[in-house]
Short mmCIF file of N, CA and C in Angstrom, two decimals:
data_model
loop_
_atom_site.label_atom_id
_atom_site.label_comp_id
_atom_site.label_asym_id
_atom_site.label_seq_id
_atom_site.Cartn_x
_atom_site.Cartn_y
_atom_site.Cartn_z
N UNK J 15 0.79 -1.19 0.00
CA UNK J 15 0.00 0.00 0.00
C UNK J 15 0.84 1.27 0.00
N UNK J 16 2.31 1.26 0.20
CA UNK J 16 2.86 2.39 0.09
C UNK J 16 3.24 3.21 -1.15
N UNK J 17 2.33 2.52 -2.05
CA UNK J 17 2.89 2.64 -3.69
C UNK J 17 1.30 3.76 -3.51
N UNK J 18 0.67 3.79 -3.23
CA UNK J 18 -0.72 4.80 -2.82
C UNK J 18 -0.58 5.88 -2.42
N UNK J 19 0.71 6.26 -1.26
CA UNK J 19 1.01 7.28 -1.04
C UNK J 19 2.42 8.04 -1.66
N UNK J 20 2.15 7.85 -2.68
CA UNK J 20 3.66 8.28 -3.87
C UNK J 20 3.22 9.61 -3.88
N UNK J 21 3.95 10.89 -4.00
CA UNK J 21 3.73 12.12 -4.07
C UNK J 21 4.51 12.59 -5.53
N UNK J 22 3.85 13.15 -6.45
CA UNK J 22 4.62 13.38 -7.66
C UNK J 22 4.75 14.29 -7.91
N UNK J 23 5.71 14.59 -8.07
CA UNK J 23 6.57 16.10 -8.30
C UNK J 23 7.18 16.25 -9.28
N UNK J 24 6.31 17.25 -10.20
CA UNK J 24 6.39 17.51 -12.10
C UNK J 24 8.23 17.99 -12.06
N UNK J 25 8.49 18.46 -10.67
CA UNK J 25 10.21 19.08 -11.15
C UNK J 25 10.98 18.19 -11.03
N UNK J 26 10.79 17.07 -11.05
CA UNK J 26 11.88 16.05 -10.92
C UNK J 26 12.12 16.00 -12.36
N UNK J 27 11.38 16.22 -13.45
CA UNK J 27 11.30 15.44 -14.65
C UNK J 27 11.99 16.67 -15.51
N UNK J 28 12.33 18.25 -15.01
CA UNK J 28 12.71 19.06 -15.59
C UNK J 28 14.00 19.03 -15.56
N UNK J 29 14.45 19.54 -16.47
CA UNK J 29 15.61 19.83 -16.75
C UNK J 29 16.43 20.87 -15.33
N UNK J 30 17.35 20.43 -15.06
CA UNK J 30 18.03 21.28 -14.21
C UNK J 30 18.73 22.88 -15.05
N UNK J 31 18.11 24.06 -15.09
CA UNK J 31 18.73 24.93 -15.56
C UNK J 31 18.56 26.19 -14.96
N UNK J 32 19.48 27.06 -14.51
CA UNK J 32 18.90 28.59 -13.90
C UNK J 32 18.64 29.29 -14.97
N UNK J 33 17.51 29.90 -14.13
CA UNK J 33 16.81 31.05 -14.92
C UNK J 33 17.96 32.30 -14.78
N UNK J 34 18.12 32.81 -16.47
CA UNK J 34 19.19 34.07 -16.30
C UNK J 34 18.01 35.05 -16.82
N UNK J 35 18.17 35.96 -16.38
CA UNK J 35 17.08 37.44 -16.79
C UNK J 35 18.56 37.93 -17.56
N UNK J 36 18.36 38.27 -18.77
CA UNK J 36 19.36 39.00 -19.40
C UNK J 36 18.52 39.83 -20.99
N UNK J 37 18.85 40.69 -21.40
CA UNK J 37 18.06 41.93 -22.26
C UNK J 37 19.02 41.44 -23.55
N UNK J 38 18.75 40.94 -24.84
CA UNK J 38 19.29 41.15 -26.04
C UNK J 38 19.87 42.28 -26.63
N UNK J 39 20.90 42.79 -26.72
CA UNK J 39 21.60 44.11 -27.14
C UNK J 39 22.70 43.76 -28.33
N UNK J 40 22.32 45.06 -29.37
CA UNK J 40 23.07 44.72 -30.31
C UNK J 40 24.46 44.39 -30.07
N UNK J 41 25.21 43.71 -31.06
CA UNK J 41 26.95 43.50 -30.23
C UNK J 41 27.43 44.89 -31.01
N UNK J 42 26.82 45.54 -31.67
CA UNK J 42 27.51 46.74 -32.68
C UNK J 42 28.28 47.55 -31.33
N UNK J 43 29.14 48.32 -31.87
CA UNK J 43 29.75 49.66 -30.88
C UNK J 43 28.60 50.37 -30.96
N UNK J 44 29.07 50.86 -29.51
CA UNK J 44 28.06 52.20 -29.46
C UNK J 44 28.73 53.85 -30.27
N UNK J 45 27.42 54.27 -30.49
CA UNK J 45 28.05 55.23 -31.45
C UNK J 45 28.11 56.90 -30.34
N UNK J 46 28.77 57.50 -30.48
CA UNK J 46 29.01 58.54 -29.65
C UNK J 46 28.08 59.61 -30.28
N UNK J 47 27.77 60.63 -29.27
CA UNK J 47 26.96 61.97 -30.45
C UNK J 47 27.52 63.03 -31.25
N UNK J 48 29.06 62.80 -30.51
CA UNK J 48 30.24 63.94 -31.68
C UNK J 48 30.07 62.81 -33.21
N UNK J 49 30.33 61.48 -33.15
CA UNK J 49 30.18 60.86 -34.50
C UNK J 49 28.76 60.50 -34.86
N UNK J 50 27.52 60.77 -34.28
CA UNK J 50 25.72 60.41 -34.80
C UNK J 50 26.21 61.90 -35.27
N UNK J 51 26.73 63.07 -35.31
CA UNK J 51 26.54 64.10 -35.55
C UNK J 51 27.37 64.27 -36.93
N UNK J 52 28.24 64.00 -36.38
CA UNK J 52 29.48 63.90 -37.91
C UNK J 52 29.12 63.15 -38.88
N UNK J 53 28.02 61.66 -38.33
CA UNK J 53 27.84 61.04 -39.58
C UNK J 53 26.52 61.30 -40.64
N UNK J 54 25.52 62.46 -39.90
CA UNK J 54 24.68 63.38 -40.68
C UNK J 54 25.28 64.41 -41.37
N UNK J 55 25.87 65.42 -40.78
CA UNK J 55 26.17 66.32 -41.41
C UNK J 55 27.33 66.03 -42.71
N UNK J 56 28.31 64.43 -42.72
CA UNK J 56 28.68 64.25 -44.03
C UNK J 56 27.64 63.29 -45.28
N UNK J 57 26.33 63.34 -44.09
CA UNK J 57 25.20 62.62 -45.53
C UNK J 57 25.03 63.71 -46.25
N UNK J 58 24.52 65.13 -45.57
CA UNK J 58 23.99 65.84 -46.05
C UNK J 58 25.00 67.12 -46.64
N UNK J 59 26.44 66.82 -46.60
CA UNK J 59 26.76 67.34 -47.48
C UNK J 59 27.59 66.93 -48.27
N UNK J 60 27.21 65.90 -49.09
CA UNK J 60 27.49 65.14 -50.33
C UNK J 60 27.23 65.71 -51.20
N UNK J 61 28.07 66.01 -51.94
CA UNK J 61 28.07 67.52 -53.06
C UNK J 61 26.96 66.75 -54.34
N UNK J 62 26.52 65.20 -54.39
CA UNK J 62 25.99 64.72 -55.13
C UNK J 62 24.48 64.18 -54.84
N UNK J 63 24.22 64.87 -53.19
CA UNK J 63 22.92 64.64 -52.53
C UNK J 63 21.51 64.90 -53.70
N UNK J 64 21.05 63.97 -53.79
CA UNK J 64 19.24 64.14 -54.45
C UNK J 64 18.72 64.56 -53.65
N UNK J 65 17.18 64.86 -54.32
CA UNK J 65 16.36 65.12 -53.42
C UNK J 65 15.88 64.14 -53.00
N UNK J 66 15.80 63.28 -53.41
CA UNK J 66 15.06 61.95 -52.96
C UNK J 66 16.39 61.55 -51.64
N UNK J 67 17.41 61.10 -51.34
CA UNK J 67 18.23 60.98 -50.40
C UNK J 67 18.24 62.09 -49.16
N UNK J 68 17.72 63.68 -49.87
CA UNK J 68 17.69 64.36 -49.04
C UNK J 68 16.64 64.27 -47.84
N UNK J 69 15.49 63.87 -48.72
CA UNK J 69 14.22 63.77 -48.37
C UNK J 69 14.12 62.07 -47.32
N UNK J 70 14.84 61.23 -47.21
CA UNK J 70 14.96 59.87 -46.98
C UNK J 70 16.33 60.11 -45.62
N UNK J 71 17.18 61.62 -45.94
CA UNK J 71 17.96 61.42 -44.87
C UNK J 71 16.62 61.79 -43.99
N UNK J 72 16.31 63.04 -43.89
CA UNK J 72 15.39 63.89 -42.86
C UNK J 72 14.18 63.10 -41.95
N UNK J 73 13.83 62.23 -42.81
CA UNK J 73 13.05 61.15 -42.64
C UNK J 73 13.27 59.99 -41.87
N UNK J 74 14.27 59.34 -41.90
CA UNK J 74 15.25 59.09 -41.01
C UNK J 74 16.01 59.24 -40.09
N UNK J 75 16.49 60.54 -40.28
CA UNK J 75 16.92 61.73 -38.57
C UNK J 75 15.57 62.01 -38.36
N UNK J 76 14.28 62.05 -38.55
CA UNK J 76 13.34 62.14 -38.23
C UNK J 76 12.30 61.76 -37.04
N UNK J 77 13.12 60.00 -37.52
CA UNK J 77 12.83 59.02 -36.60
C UNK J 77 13.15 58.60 -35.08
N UNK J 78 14.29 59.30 -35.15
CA UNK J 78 15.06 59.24 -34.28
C UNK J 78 14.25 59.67 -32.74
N UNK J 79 14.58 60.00 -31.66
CA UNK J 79 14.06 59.96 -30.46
C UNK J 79 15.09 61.47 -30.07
N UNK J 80 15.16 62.57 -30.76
CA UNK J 80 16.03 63.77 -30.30
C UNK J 80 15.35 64.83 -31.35
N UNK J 81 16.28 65.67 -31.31
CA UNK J 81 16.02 67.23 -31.65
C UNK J 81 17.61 67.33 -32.08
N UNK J 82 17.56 67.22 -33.74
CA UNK J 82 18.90 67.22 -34.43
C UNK J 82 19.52 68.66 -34.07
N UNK J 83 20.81 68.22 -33.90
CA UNK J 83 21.54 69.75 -33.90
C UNK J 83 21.97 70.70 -34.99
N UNK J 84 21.72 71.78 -34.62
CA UNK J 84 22.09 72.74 -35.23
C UNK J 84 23.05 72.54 -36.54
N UNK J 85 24.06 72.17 -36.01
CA UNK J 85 24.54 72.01 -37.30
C UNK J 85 24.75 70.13 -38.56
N UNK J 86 23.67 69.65 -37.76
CA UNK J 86 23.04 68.49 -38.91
C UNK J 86 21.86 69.58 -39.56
N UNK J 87 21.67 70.45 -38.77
CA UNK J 87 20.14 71.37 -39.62
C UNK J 87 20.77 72.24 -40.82
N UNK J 88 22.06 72.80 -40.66
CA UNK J 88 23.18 73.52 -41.23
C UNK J 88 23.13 72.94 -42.58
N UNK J 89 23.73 71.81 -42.36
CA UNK J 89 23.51 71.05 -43.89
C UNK J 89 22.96 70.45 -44.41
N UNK J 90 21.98 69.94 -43.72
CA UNK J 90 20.66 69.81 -44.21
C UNK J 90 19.90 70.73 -45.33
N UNK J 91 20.08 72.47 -44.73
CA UNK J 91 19.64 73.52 -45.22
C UNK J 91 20.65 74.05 -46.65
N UNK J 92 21.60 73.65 -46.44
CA UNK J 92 22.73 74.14 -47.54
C UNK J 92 22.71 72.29 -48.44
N UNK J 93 21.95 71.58 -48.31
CA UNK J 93 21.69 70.82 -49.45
C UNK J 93 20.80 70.77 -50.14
N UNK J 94 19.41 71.57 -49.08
CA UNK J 94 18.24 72.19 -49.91
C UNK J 94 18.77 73.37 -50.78
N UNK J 95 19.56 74.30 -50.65
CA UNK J 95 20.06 75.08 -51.41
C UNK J 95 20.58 74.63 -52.74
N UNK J 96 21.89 73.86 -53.01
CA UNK J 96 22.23 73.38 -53.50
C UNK J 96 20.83 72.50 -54.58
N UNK J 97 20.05 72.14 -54.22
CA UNK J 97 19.07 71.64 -54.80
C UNK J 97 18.35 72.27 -55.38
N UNK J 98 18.28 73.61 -54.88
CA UNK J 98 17.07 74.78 -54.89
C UNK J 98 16.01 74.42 -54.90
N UNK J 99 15.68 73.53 -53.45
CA UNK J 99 14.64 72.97 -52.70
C UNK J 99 13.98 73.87 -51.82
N UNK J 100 13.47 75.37 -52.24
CA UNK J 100 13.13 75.67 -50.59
C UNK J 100 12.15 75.45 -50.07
N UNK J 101 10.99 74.34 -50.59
CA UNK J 101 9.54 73.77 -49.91
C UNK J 101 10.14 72.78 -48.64
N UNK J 102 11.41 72.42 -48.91
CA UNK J 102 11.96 71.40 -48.54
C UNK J 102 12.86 71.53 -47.21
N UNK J 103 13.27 73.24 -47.64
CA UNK J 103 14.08 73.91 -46.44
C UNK J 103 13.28 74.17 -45.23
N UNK J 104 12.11 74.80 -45.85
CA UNK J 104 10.85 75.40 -44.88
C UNK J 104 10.33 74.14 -44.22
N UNK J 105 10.33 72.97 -44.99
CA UNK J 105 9.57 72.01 -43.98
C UNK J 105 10.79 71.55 -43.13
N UNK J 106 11.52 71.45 -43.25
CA UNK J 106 12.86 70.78 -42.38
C UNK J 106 12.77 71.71 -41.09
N UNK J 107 12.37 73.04 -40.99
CA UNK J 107 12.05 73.85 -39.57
C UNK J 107 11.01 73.68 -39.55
N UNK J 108 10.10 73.50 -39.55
CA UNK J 108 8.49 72.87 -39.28
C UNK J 108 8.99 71.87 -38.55
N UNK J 109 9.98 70.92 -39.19
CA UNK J 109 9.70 69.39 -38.21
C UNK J 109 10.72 69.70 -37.04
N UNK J 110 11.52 70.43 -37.12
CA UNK J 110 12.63 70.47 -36.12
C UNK J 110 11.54 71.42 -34.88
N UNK J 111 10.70 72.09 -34.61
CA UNK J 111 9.69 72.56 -34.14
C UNK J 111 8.72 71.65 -33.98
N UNK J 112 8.34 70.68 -34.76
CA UNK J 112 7.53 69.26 -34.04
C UNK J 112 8.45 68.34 -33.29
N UNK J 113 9.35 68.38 -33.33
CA UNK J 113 9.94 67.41 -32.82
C UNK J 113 10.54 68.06 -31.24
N UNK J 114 11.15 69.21 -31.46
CA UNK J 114 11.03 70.17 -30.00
C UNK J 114 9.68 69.87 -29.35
N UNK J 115 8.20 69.98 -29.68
CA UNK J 115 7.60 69.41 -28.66
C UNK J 115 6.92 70.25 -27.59
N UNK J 116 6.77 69.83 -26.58
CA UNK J 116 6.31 70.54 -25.49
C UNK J 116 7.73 71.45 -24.87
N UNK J 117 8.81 71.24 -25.18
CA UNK J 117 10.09 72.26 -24.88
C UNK J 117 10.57 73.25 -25.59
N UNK J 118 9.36 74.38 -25.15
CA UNK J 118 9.19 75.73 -26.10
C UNK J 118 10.95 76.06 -26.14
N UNK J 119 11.75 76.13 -25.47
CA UNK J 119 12.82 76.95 -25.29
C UNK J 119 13.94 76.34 -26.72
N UNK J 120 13.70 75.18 -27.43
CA UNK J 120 14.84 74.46 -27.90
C UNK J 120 14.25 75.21 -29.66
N UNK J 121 13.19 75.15 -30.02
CA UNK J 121 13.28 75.48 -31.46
C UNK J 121 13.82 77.07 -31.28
N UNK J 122 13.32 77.67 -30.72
CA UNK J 122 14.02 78.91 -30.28
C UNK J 122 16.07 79.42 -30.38
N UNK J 123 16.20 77.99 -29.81
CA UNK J 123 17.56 78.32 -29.39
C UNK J 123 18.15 77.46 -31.11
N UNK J 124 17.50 76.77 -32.21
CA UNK J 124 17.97 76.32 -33.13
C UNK J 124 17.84 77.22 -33.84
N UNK J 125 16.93 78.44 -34.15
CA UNK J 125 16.83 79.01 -35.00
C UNK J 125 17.73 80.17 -34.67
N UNK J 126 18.20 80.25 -33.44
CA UNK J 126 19.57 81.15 -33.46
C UNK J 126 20.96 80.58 -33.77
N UNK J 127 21.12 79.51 -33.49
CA UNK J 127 21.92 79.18 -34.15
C UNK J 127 22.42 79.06 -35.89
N UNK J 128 20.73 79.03 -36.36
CA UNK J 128 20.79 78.89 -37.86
C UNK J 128 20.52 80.27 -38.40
N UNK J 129 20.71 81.47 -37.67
CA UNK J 129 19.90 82.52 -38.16
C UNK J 129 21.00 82.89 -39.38
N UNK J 130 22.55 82.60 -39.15
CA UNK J 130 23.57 82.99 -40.16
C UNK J 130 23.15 82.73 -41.42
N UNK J 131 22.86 81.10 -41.11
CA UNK J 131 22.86 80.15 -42.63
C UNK J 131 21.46 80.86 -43.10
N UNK J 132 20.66 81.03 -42.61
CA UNK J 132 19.15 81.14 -42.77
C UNK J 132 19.37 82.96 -44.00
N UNK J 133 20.27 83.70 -43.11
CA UNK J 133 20.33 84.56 -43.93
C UNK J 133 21.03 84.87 -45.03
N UNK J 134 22.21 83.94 -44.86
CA UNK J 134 23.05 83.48 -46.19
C UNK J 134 22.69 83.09 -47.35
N UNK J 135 21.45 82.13 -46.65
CA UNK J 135 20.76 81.16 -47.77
C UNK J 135 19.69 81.53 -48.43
N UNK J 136 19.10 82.80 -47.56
CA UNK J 136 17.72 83.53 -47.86
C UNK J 136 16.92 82.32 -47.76
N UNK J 137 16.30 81.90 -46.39
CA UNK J 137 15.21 80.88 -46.23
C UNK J 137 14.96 81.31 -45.22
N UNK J 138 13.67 81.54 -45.36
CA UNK J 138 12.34 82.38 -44.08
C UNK J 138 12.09 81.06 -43.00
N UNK J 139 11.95 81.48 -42.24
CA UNK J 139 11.36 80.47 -41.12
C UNK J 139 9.75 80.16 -41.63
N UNK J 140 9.34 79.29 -40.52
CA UNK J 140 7.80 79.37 -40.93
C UNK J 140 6.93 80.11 -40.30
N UNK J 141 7.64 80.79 -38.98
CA UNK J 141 7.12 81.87 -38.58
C UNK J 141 6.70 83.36 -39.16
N UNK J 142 7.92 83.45 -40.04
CA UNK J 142 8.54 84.35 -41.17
C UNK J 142 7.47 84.43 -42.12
N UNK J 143 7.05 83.22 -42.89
CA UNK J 143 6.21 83.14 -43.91
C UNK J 143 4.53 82.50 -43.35
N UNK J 144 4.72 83.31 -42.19
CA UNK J 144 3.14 82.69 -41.65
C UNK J 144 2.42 81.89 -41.71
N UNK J 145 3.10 80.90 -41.74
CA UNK J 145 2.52 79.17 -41.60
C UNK J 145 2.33 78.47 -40.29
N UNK J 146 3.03 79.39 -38.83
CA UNK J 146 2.33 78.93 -37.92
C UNK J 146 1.01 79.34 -37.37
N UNK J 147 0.35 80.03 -38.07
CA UNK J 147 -0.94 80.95 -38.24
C UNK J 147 -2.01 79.70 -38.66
N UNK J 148 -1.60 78.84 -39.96
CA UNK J 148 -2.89 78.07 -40.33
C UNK J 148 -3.00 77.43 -39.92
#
């Protein structure tokens, strides 16, 4: 009758293994923001930039989870030139202003930084050409 009181225990039959908690991370290097910065501003000034690449970089720094700097916006703006894109210039400060966000103080502080190029290049803000109005 002692074969009646057998107690069965499903973990005997498992495999002996510890549980590791560990997060999948790329093995790539991490990239620094002096070179995420260096490696926009030499997309965008590829003396052979399209518009279609131009339009596919922005779109792409777009994606990103920041507020591109000043001077990725620099050449960004001097490849719309080069193109004589300026629907293209004007929207590139539109998005750099969506992407600032609820942190009124940062499109502010980009468009001083770009005010040189902006006047070099003759490209109005969208403030300029009253498009934050509609």
């Amino acid at each position: 009758l002692n074969f009646l009181y057998f107690h069965f225990n499903p973990f005997l039959f498992l495999p002996h293994t510890a549980v590791v908690h560990a997060r999948c991370y790329s093995h790539g290097t991490q990239e620094s923001d002096e070179e995420f910065d260096a490696r926009w501003v030499t997309y965008f000034n590829k003396p052979d930039i399209d518009a279609w690449e131009l339009r596919k970089g922005m779109n792409t720094l777009v994606g990103y989870d920041l507020v591109p700097e000043p001077k990725i916006i620099d050449a960004a703006l001097r490849a719309c030139r080069r193109l004589n894109d300026f629907a293209t210039a004007v929207r590139i400060l539109e998005v750099v202003k969506d992407k600032a966000g609820p942190h009124k103080e940062i499109y502010p502080y980009v468009i001083q930084e770009l005010r040189p190029t902006l006047n070099e290049l003759g490209i109005s803000t969208p403030e300029e050409l009253g498009l934050d109005k509609a």
